[in-house]
PDB file of C-alpha atoms in Angstrom:
ATOM      1  CA  UNK X   1     -16.383   3.904 -19.714  1.00  0.00           C
ATOM      2  CA  UNK X   2     -16.783   0.228 -19.136  1.00  0.00           C
ATOM      3  CA  UNK X   3     -17.765  -0.965 -15.678  1.00  0.00           C
ATOM      4  CA  UNK X   4     -17.414  -4.662 -15.880  1.00  0.00           C
ATOM      5  CA  UNK X   5     -13.957  -6.607 -16.505  1.00  0.00           C
ATOM      6  CA  UNK X   6     -15.626  -8.290 -19.644  1.00  0.00           C
ATOM      7  CA  UNK X   7     -16.554  -4.764 -21.006  1.00  0.00           C
ATOM      8  CA  UNK X   8     -13.253  -3.542 -20.269  1.00  0.00           C
ATOM      9  CA  UNK X   9     -11.403  -6.275 -22.045  1.00  0.00           C
ATOM     10  CA  UNK X  10     -13.555  -6.008 -25.254  1.00  0.00           C
ATOM     11  CA  UNK X  11     -13.273  -2.195 -25.103  1.00  0.00           C
ATOM     12  CA  UNK X  12      -9.289  -2.451 -24.996  1.00  0.00           C
ATOM     13  CA  UNK X  13      -9.406  -4.781 -28.060  1.00  0.00           C
ATOM     14  CA  UNK X  14     -11.755  -2.743 -30.276  1.00  0.00           C
ATOM     15  CA  UNK X  15      -8.994  -0.809 -32.140  1.00  0.00           C
ATOM     16  CA  UNK X  16      -6.848  -4.068 -32.878  1.00  0.00           C
ATOM     17  CA  UNK X  17      -6.960  -5.936 -36.285  1.00  0.00           C
ATOM     18  CA  UNK X  18      -6.833  -9.472 -36.943  1.00  0.00           C
ATOM     19  CA  UNK X  19      -3.329 -10.449 -38.581  1.00  0.00           C
ATOM     20  CA  UNK X  20      -5.030 -11.842 -41.640  1.00  0.00           C
ATOM     21  CA  UNK X  21      -6.932  -8.340 -42.084  1.00  0.00           C
ATOM     22  CA  UNK X  22      -3.713  -6.340 -41.741  1.00  0.00           C
ATOM     23  CA  UNK X  23      -2.178  -8.466 -44.473  1.00  0.00           C
ATOM     24  CA  UNK X  24      -4.977  -8.260 -46.827  1.00  0.00           C
ATOM     25  CA  UNK X  25      -4.956  -4.690 -46.454  1.00  0.00           C
ATOM     26  CA  UNK X  26      -1.112  -4.374 -47.221  1.00  0.00           C
ATOM     27  CA  UNK X  27      -1.675  -6.345 -50.242  1.00  0.00           C
ATOM     28  CA  UNK X  28      -4.677  -4.243 -51.377  1.00  0.00           C
ATOM     29  CA  UNK X  29      -2.656  -1.106 -50.970  1.00  0.00           C
ATOM     30  CA  UNK X  30       0.183  -2.606 -52.962  1.00  0.00           C
ATOM     31  CA  UNK X  31      -2.350  -3.577 -55.822  1.00  0.00           C
ATOM     32  CA  UNK X  32      -3.748   0.112 -55.800  1.00  0.00           C
ATOM     33  CA  UNK X  33       0.026   1.339 -55.947  1.00  0.00           C
ATOM     34  CA  UNK X  34       0.807  -0.763 -58.801  1.00  0.00           C
ATOM     35  CA  UNK X  35      -2.260   0.215 -60.586  1.00  0.00           C
ATOM     36  CA  UNK X  36      -1.231   3.864 -60.238  1.00  0.00           C
ATOM     37  CA  UNK X  37       2.024   3.229 -61.532  1.00  0.00           C
ATOM     38  CA  UNK X  38       0.796   1.254 -64.579  1.00  0.00           C
ATOM     39  CA  UNK X  39      -1.728   3.997 -65.369  1.00  0.00           C
ATOM     40  CA  UNK X  40       1.117   6.717 -65.034  1.00  0.00           C
ATOM     41  CA  UNK X  41       3.307   4.571 -67.625  1.00  0.00           C
ATOM     42  CA  UNK X  42       0.187   4.229 -70.003  1.00  0.00           C
ATOM     43  CA  UNK X  43      -0.370   8.144 -69.723  1.00  0.00           C
ATOM     44  CA  UNK X  44       3.249   8.914 -70.267  1.00  0.00           C
ATOM     45  CA  UNK X  45       3.406   6.799 -73.450  1.00  0.00           C
ATOM     46  CA  UNK X  46       0.624   8.761 -75.203  1.00  0.00           C
TER      47      UNK X  46
END
């Protein structure tokens, strides 16, 4: 448990992500999904 105000502030922000990191994670998830779709289409065409 944080005992100083500075530690309490940094402890509260530990789970928050920077907006740029959130955007890059969303884009990475979308690329992964599209890769799975592309792979499934290729498998169905065999």
